[in-house]
Tab-separated table of N, CA and C in Angstrom:
chain	number	residue	atom	x	y	z
A	15	MET	N	58.290	79.872	116.235
A	15	MET	CA	59.476	80.688	116.374
A	15	MET	C	59.119	81.906	117.219
A	16	SER	N	59.962	82.198	118.193
A	16	SER	CA	59.664	83.315	119.091
A	16	SER	C	59.943	84.656	118.405
A	17	ARG	N	59.458	85.704	119.016
A	17	ARG	CA	59.616	87.052	118.457
A	17	ARG	C	61.084	87.452	118.412
A	18	ASN	N	61.835	87.130	119.463
A	18	ASN	CA	63.260	87.469	119.495
A	18	ASN	C	64.037	86.746	118.398
A	19	THR	N	63.685	85.502	118.133
A	19	THR	CA	64.352	84.751	117.081
A	19	THR	C	64.089	85.387	115.725
A	20	LYS	N	62.868	85.833	115.484
A	20	LYS	CA	62.541	86.491	114.221
A	20	LYS	C	63.311	87.792	114.063
A	21	ILE	N	63.391	88.574	115.135
A	21	ILE	CA	64.131	89.839	115.083
A	21	ILE	C	65.610	89.570	114.822
A	22	ASN	N	66.173	88.570	115.479
A	22	ASN	CA	67.584	88.232	115.273
A	22	ASN	C	67.851	87.787	113.845
A	23	LEU	N	66.936	87.008	113.272
A	23	LEU	CA	67.100	86.568	111.887
A	23	LEU	C	67.024	87.738	110.914
A	24	VAL	N	66.116	88.665	111.144
A	24	VAL	CA	66.004	89.843	110.286
A	24	VAL	C	67.277	90.687	110.381
A	25	LEU	N	67.791	90.878	111.592
A	25	LEU	CA	69.024	91.646	111.766
A	25	LEU	C	70.210	90.956	111.105
A	26	LEU	N	70.293	89.636	111.239
A	26	LEU	CA	71.365	88.878	110.604
A	26	LEU	C	71.291	89.003	109.086
A	27	PHE	N	70.096	88.930	108.528
A	27	PHE	CA	69.915	89.086	107.083
A	27	PHE	C	70.316	90.494	106.644
A	28	ALA	N	69.963	91.510	107.427
A	28	ALA	CA	70.322	92.889	107.078
A	28	ALA	C	71.830	93.085	107.079
A	29	VAL	N	72.513	92.533	108.063
A	29	VAL	CA	73.978	92.652	108.122
A	29	VAL	C	74.615	91.933	106.945
A	30	ALA	N	74.127	90.751	106.634
A	30	ALA	CA	74.662	90.004	105.493
A	30	ALA	C	74.423	90.772	104.194
A	31	ALA	N	73.253	91.372	104.053
A	31	ALA	CA	72.963	92.149	102.844
A	31	ALA	C	73.883	93.365	102.743
A	32	LEU	N	74.133	94.031	103.854
A	32	LEU	CA	75.034	95.188	103.838
A	32	LEU	C	76.461	94.790	103.483
A	33	ALA	N	76.861	93.592	103.824
A	33	ALA	CA	78.204	93.131	103.512
A	33	ALA	C	78.325	92.651	102.066
A	34	VAL	N	77.283	92.024	101.537
A	34	VAL	CA	77.371	91.392	100.226
A	34	VAL	C	76.940	92.322	99.088
A	35	LEU	N	75.942	93.151	99.301
A	35	LEU	CA	75.419	93.976	98.211
A	35	LEU	C	76.456	94.884	97.550
A	36	PRO	N	77.299	95.605	98.284
A	36	PRO	CA	78.297	96.441	97.587
A	36	PRO	C	79.239	95.620	96.705
A	37	LEU	N	79.575	94.431	97.148
A	37	LEU	CA	80.437	93.575	96.335
A	37	LEU	C	79.687	93.040	95.117
A	38	ALA	N	78.452	92.610	95.311
A	38	ALA	CA	77.671	92.025	94.226
A	38	ALA	C	77.296	93.068	93.168
A	39	LEU	N	77.028	94.293	93.595
A	39	LEU	CA	76.642	95.339	92.648
A	39	LEU	C	77.844	96.018	91.998
A	40	GLY	N	79.037	95.725	92.471
A	40	GLY	CA	80.240	96.307	91.883
A	40	GLY	C	80.335	97.802	92.115
A	41	LEU	N	80.008	98.253	93.309
A	41	LEU	CA	79.977	99.684	93.577
A	41	LEU	C	81.357	100.337	93.572
A	42	GLY	N	82.424	99.579	93.752
A	42	GLY	CA	83.746	100.182	93.780
A	42	GLY	C	84.602	99.843	92.581
A	43	ASP	N	84.013	99.336	91.510
A	43	ASP	CA	84.791	98.877	90.366
A	43	ASP	C	85.536	99.999	89.648
A	44	HIS	N	85.015	101.201	89.666
A	44	HIS	CA	85.631	102.296	88.912
A	44	HIS	C	86.790	102.954	89.659
A	45	LYS	N	87.064	102.557	90.879
A	45	LYS	CA	88.110	103.176	91.690
A	45	LYS	C	89.352	102.307	91.733
A	46	LYS	N	90.493	102.964	91.987
A	46	LYS	CA	91.747	102.241	92.119
A	46	LYS	C	91.735	101.388	93.388
A	47	GLU	N	91.351	101.990	94.497
A	47	GLU	CA	91.177	101.274	95.760
A	47	GLU	C	89.713	101.412	96.153
A	48	PRO	N	88.881	100.421	95.842
A	48	PRO	CA	87.431	100.590	95.964
A	48	PRO	C	86.893	100.761	97.375
A	49	PHE	N	87.516	100.160	98.361
A	49	PHE	CA	86.924	100.202	99.689
A	49	PHE	C	87.869	100.834	100.704
A	50	THR	N	88.351	102.018	100.376
A	50	THR	CA	89.199	102.749	101.318
A	50	THR	C	88.313	103.397	102.373
A	51	GLY	N	88.940	103.884	103.421
A	51	GLY	CA	88.191	104.481	104.520
A	51	GLY	C	87.651	105.857	104.182
A	52	ALA	N	86.819	106.365	105.053
A	52	ALA	CA	86.195	107.668	104.860
A	52	ALA	C	87.226	108.793	104.908
A	53	ASP	N	88.292	108.624	105.694
A	53	ASP	CA	89.329	109.655	105.764
A	53	ASP	C	90.001	109.845	104.414
A	54	ALA	N	90.326	108.745	103.756
A	54	ALA	CA	90.965	108.831	102.440
A	54	ALA	C	90.019	109.446	101.413
A	55	GLU	N	88.739	109.082	101.481
A	55	GLU	CA	87.748	109.653	100.572
A	55	GLU	C	87.618	111.164	100.782
A	56	ALA	N	87.597	111.587	102.050
A	56	ALA	CA	87.476	113.014	102.357
A	56	ALA	C	88.714	113.767	101.887
A	57	GLU	N	89.885	113.185	102.090
A	57	GLU	CA	91.118	113.837	101.650
A	57	GLU	C	91.139	114.006	100.136
A	58	THR	N	90.695	112.991	99.423
A	58	THR	CA	90.629	113.072	97.968
A	58	THR	C	89.651	114.160	97.525
A	59	ALA	N	88.485	114.213	98.150
A	59	ALA	CA	87.483	115.222	97.787
A	59	ALA	C	87.997	116.637	98.079
A	60	ILE	N	88.678	116.816	99.208
A	60	ILE	CA	89.186	118.145	99.561
A	60	ILE	C	90.259	118.585	98.578
A	61	THR	N	91.174	117.695	98.227
A	61	THR	CA	92.239	118.080	97.294
A	61	THR	C	91.694	118.349	95.899
A	62	GLU	N	90.595	117.713	95.524
A	62	GLU	CA	89.976	118.005	94.223
A	62	GLU	C	89.290	119.363	94.234
A	63	LEU	N	88.603	119.681	95.344
A	63	LEU	CA	87.878	120.942	95.428
A	63	LEU	C	88.792	122.135	95.681
A	64	LYS	N	89.802	121.945	96.519
A	64	LYS	CA	90.690	123.046	96.891
A	64	LYS	C	92.125	122.518	96.942
A	65	PRO	N	92.836	122.563	95.804
A	65	PRO	CA	94.175	121.965	95.753
A	65	PRO	C	95.199	122.631	96.681
A	66	ASP	N	95.019	123.888	97.033
A	66	ASP	CA	95.990	124.574	97.883
A	66	ASP	C	95.654	124.472	99.376
A	67	TYR	N	94.739	123.616	99.731
A	67	TYR	CA	94.341	123.448	101.141
A	67	TYR	C	95.486	122.852	101.952
A	68	GLU	N	95.726	123.412	103.132
A	68	GLU	CA	96.728	122.885	104.050
A	68	GLU	C	96.027	122.438	105.329
A	69	PRO	N	96.261	121.208	105.765
A	69	PRO	CA	95.608	120.720	106.987
A	69	PRO	C	96.053	121.521	108.216
A	70	TRP	N	95.166	121.612	109.194
A	70	TRP	CA	95.474	122.334	110.425
A	70	TRP	C	96.438	121.554	111.302
A	71	PHE	N	96.300	120.235	111.295
A	71	PHE	CA	97.101	119.380	112.159
A	71	PHE	C	97.784	118.312	111.327
A	72	SER	N	98.852	117.779	111.870
A	72	SER	CA	99.495	116.623	111.248
A	72	SER	C	99.366	115.442	112.214
A	73	PRO	N	99.335	114.208	111.697
A	73	PRO	CA	99.178	113.045	112.567
A	73	PRO	C	100.364	112.906	113.528
A	74	LEU	N	100.077	112.398	114.735
A	74	LEU	CA	101.145	112.163	115.698
A	74	LEU	C	102.030	110.997	115.257
A	75	TYR	N	101.414	109.992	114.654
A	75	TYR	CA	102.145	108.812	114.189
A	75	TYR	C	101.602	108.426	112.829
A	76	GLU	N	102.469	108.305	111.871
A	76	GLU	CA	102.078	107.884	110.525
A	76	GLU	C	102.598	106.464	110.307
A	77	PRO	N	101.719	105.456	110.245
A	77	PRO	CA	102.177	104.072	110.041
A	77	PRO	C	102.910	103.942	108.713
A	78	PRO	N	103.937	103.076	108.666
A	78	PRO	CA	104.721	102.941	107.443
A	78	PRO	C	103.969	102.307	106.269
A	79	SER	N	102.905	101.546	106.543
A	79	SER	CA	102.157	100.935	105.438
A	79	SER	C	100.679	100.837	105.799
A	80	GLY	N	99.876	100.568	104.790
A	80	GLY	CA	98.440	100.423	104.993
A	80	GLY	C	98.082	99.206	105.827
A	81	GLU	N	98.909	98.145	105.706
A	81	GLU	CA	98.642	96.936	106.477
A	81	GLU	C	98.802	97.185	107.972
A	82	ILE	N	99.843	97.946	108.332
A	82	ILE	CA	100.052	98.264	109.748
A	82	ILE	C	98.937	99.168	110.250
A	83	GLU	N	98.521	100.093	109.414
A	83	GLU	CA	97.404	100.974	109.791
A	83	GLU	C	96.131	100.163	110.026
A	84	SER	N	95.874	99.202	109.147
A	84	SER	CA	94.701	98.336	109.318
A	84	SER	C	94.824	97.486	110.574
A	85	ALA	N	96.029	96.985	110.854
A	85	ALA	CA	96.231	96.168	112.049
A	85	ALA	C	96.008	96.993	113.312
A	86	LEU	N	96.492	98.231	113.322
A	86	LEU	CA	96.280	99.093	114.488
A	86	LEU	C	94.799	99.409	114.679
A	87	PHE	N	94.101	99.624	113.565
A	87	PHE	CA	92.666	99.884	113.644
A	87	PHE	C	91.928	98.658	114.184
A	88	ALA	N	92.318	97.474	113.711
A	88	ALA	CA	91.688	96.242	114.198
A	88	ALA	C	91.984	96.033	115.684
A	89	LEU	N	93.211	96.349	116.104
A	89	LEU	CA	93.558	96.236	117.516
A	89	LEU	C	92.721	97.194	118.361
A	90	GLN	N	92.560	98.407	117.864
A	90	GLN	CA	91.733	99.392	118.569
A	90	GLN	C	90.288	98.905	118.673
A	91	ALA	N	89.757	98.356	117.604
A	91	ALA	CA	88.385	97.847	117.622
A	91	ALA	C	88.251	96.666	118.583
A	92	ALA	N	89.252	95.785	118.594
A	92	ALA	CA	89.200	94.623	119.492
A	92	ALA	C	89.266	95.061	120.952
A	93	LEU	N	90.117	96.031	121.259
A	93	LEU	CA	90.195	96.532	122.632
A	93	LEU	C	88.877	97.185	123.053
A	94	GLY	N	88.286	97.962	122.164
A	94	GLY	CA	86.999	98.587	122.470
A	94	GLY	C	85.908	97.554	122.688
A	95	ALA	N	85.893	96.530	121.846
A	95	ALA	CA	84.895	95.460	122.010
A	95	ALA	C	85.128	94.719	123.321
A	96	GLY	N	86.384	94.511	123.687
A	96	GLY	CA	86.686	93.847	124.952
A	96	GLY	C	86.219	94.656	126.147
A	97	VAL	N	86.436	95.962	126.108
A	97	VAL	CA	85.989	96.823	127.207
A	97	VAL	C	84.470	96.791	127.320
A	98	LEU	N	83.788	96.892	126.182
A	98	LEU	CA	82.319	96.848	126.210
A	98	LEU	C	81.813	95.491	126.699
A	99	ALA	N	82.419	94.411	126.237
A	99	ALA	CA	81.992	93.078	126.671
A	99	ALA	C	82.222	92.907	128.171
A	100	TYR	N	83.341	93.401	128.685
A	100	TYR	CA	83.610	93.319	130.122
A	100	TYR	C	82.559	94.097	130.900
A	101	TYR	N	82.252	95.314	130.444
A	101	TYR	CA	81.275	96.148	131.142
A	101	TYR	C	79.899	95.484	131.176
A	102	PHE	N	79.426	95.021	130.012
A	102	PHE	CA	78.100	94.406	129.976
A	102	PHE	C	78.079	93.078	130.734
A	103	GLY	N	79.168	92.315	130.692
A	103	GLY	CA	79.239	91.087	131.473
A	103	GLY	C	79.219	91.371	132.966
A	104	LEU	N	79.926	92.409	133.380
A	104	LEU	CA	79.934	92.794	134.785
A	104	LEU	C	78.544	93.215	135.246
A	105	ARG	N	77.870	94.014	134.426
A	105	ARG	CA	76.502	94.437	134.775
A	105	ARG	C	75.567	93.252	134.892
A	106	ARG	N	75.667	92.332	133.932
A	106	ARG	CA	74.790	91.161	133.958
A	106	ARG	C	75.083	90.294	135.175
A	107	GLY	N	76.370	90.109	135.483
A	107	GLY	CA	76.741	89.316	136.650
A	107	GLY	C	76.242	89.940	137.941
A	108	ARG	N	76.349	91.243	138.053
A	108	ARG	CA	75.850	91.917	139.254
A	108	ARG	C	74.339	91.756	139.378
A	109	ARG	N	73.648	91.916	138.246
A	109	ARG	CA	72.186	91.774	138.258
A	109	ARG	C	71.788	90.360	138.656
A	110	GLN	N	72.487	89.364	138.112
A	110	GLN	CA	72.186	87.981	138.466
A	110	GLN	C	72.502	87.717	139.935
A	111	GLY	N	73.601	88.284	140.433
A	111	GLY	CA	73.948	88.122	141.841
A	111	GLY	C	72.904	88.732	142.758
A	112	GLU	N	72.424	89.923	142.396
A	112	GLU	CA	71.371	90.560	143.197
A	112	GLU	C	70.099	89.729	143.177
A	113	GLN	N	69.766	89.186	142.004
A	113	GLN	CA	68.559	88.363	141.891
A	113	GLN	C	68.684	87.101	142.742
A	114	ARG	N	69.866	86.462	142.717
A	114	ARG	CA	70.063	85.258	143.532
A	114	ARG	C	70.009	85.584	145.017
A	115	ALA	N	70.555	86.742	145.394
A	115	ALA	CA	70.513	87.139	146.810
A	115	ALA	C	69.075	87.366	147.253
A	116	LEU	N	68.283	88.008	146.394
A	116	LEU	CA	66.869	88.226	146.727
A	116	LEU	C	66.127	86.898	146.841
A	117	GLU	N	66.431	85.966	145.942
A	117	GLU	CA	65.790	84.643	145.996
A	117	GLU	C	66.175	83.918	147.278
A	118	ARG	N	67.456	83.998	147.697
A	118	ARG	CA	67.893	83.356	148.936
A	118	ARG	C	67.211	83.976	150.147
A	119	GLU	N	67.080	85.310	150.135
A	119	GLU	CA	66.393	85.976	151.241
A	119	GLU	C	64.940	85.543	151.311
A	120	ALA	N	64.295	85.453	150.160
A	120	ALA	CA	62.893	85.030	150.129
A	120	ALA	C	62.764	83.585	150.608
A	121	ASP	N	63.697	82.704	150.162
A	121	ASP	CA	63.664	81.315	150.594
A	121	ASP	C	63.904	81.193	152.093
A	122	SER	N	64.868	81.961	152.607
A	122	SER	CA	65.149	81.877	154.042
A	122	SER	C	63.995	82.451	154.855
A	123	ALA	N	63.329	83.464	154.337
A	123	ALA	CA	62.169	84.015	155.037
A	123	ALA	C	61.036	82.985	155.069
A	124	LEU	N	60.851	82.274	153.955
A	124	LEU	CA	59.799	81.248	153.912
A	124	LEU	C	60.129	80.086	154.832
A	125	THR	N	61.380	79.610	154.802
A	125	THR	CA	61.738	78.483	155.667
A	125	THR	C	61.761	78.916	157.122
A	126	GLY	N	62.149	80.155	157.384
A	126	GLY	CA	62.129	80.657	158.756
A	126	GLY	C	60.717	80.771	159.284
A	127	ALA	N	59.812	81.254	158.463
A	127	ALA	CA	58.412	81.380	158.882
A	127	ALA	C	57.794	80.001	159.070
A	128	ALA	N	58.123	79.064	158.197
A	128	ALA	CA	57.588	77.707	158.330
A	128	ALA	C	58.163	77.036	159.558
A	129	GLY	N	59.448	77.278	159.844
A	129	GLY	CA	60.066	76.690	161.028
A	129	GLY	C	59.488	77.244	162.298
A	130	LYS	N	59.196	78.522	162.340
A	130	LYS	CA	58.615	79.130	163.536
A	130	LYS	C	57.204	78.618	163.776
A	131	SER	N	56.444	78.485	162.714
A	131	SER	CA	55.089	78.020	162.902
A	131	SER	C	55.068	76.568	163.388
A	132	ALA	N	55.995	75.747	162.924
A	132	ALA	CA	56.072	74.364	163.373
A	132	ALA	C	56.565	74.318	164.822
A	133	ALA	N	57.485	75.194	165.188
A	133	ALA	CA	57.992	75.224	166.571
A	133	ALA	C	56.928	75.740	167.534
A	134	GLU	N	56.144	76.684	167.043
A	134	GLU	CA	55.091	77.245	167.914
A	134	GLU	C	54.004	76.197	168.176
A	135	ARG	N	53.799	75.258	167.244
A	135	ARG	CA	52.782	74.229	167.439
A	135	ARG	C	53.163	73.256	168.564
A	136	ASP	N	54.446	73.014	168.730
A	136	ASP	CA	54.900	72.046	169.741
A	136	ASP	C	54.871	72.605	171.086
């Protein structure tokens, strides 16, 4: 097994452990909504510590339900992943194109040099 394969397997195991361990250990059992986002957790902590706190800003758009909010977040994540995938694919394609161009130049230089030497012999 190559070194990269071992690293990939270790990373895959770590991601799986991060996904399964909170569920298996029951880390959110004592909460009404166990796996809410960090914003909701922060809002709850602030209102417990300082009940008269007033936020500086209000949201530009408040989704009507949690499902729509989750869908918008997933859409945002998918768009971001698409932009990153396009960028890295473009970089890889350019690098491969440059490598192929260099290989063609090297091949043409070799065939040109071989052709000249054969022509010079005649």
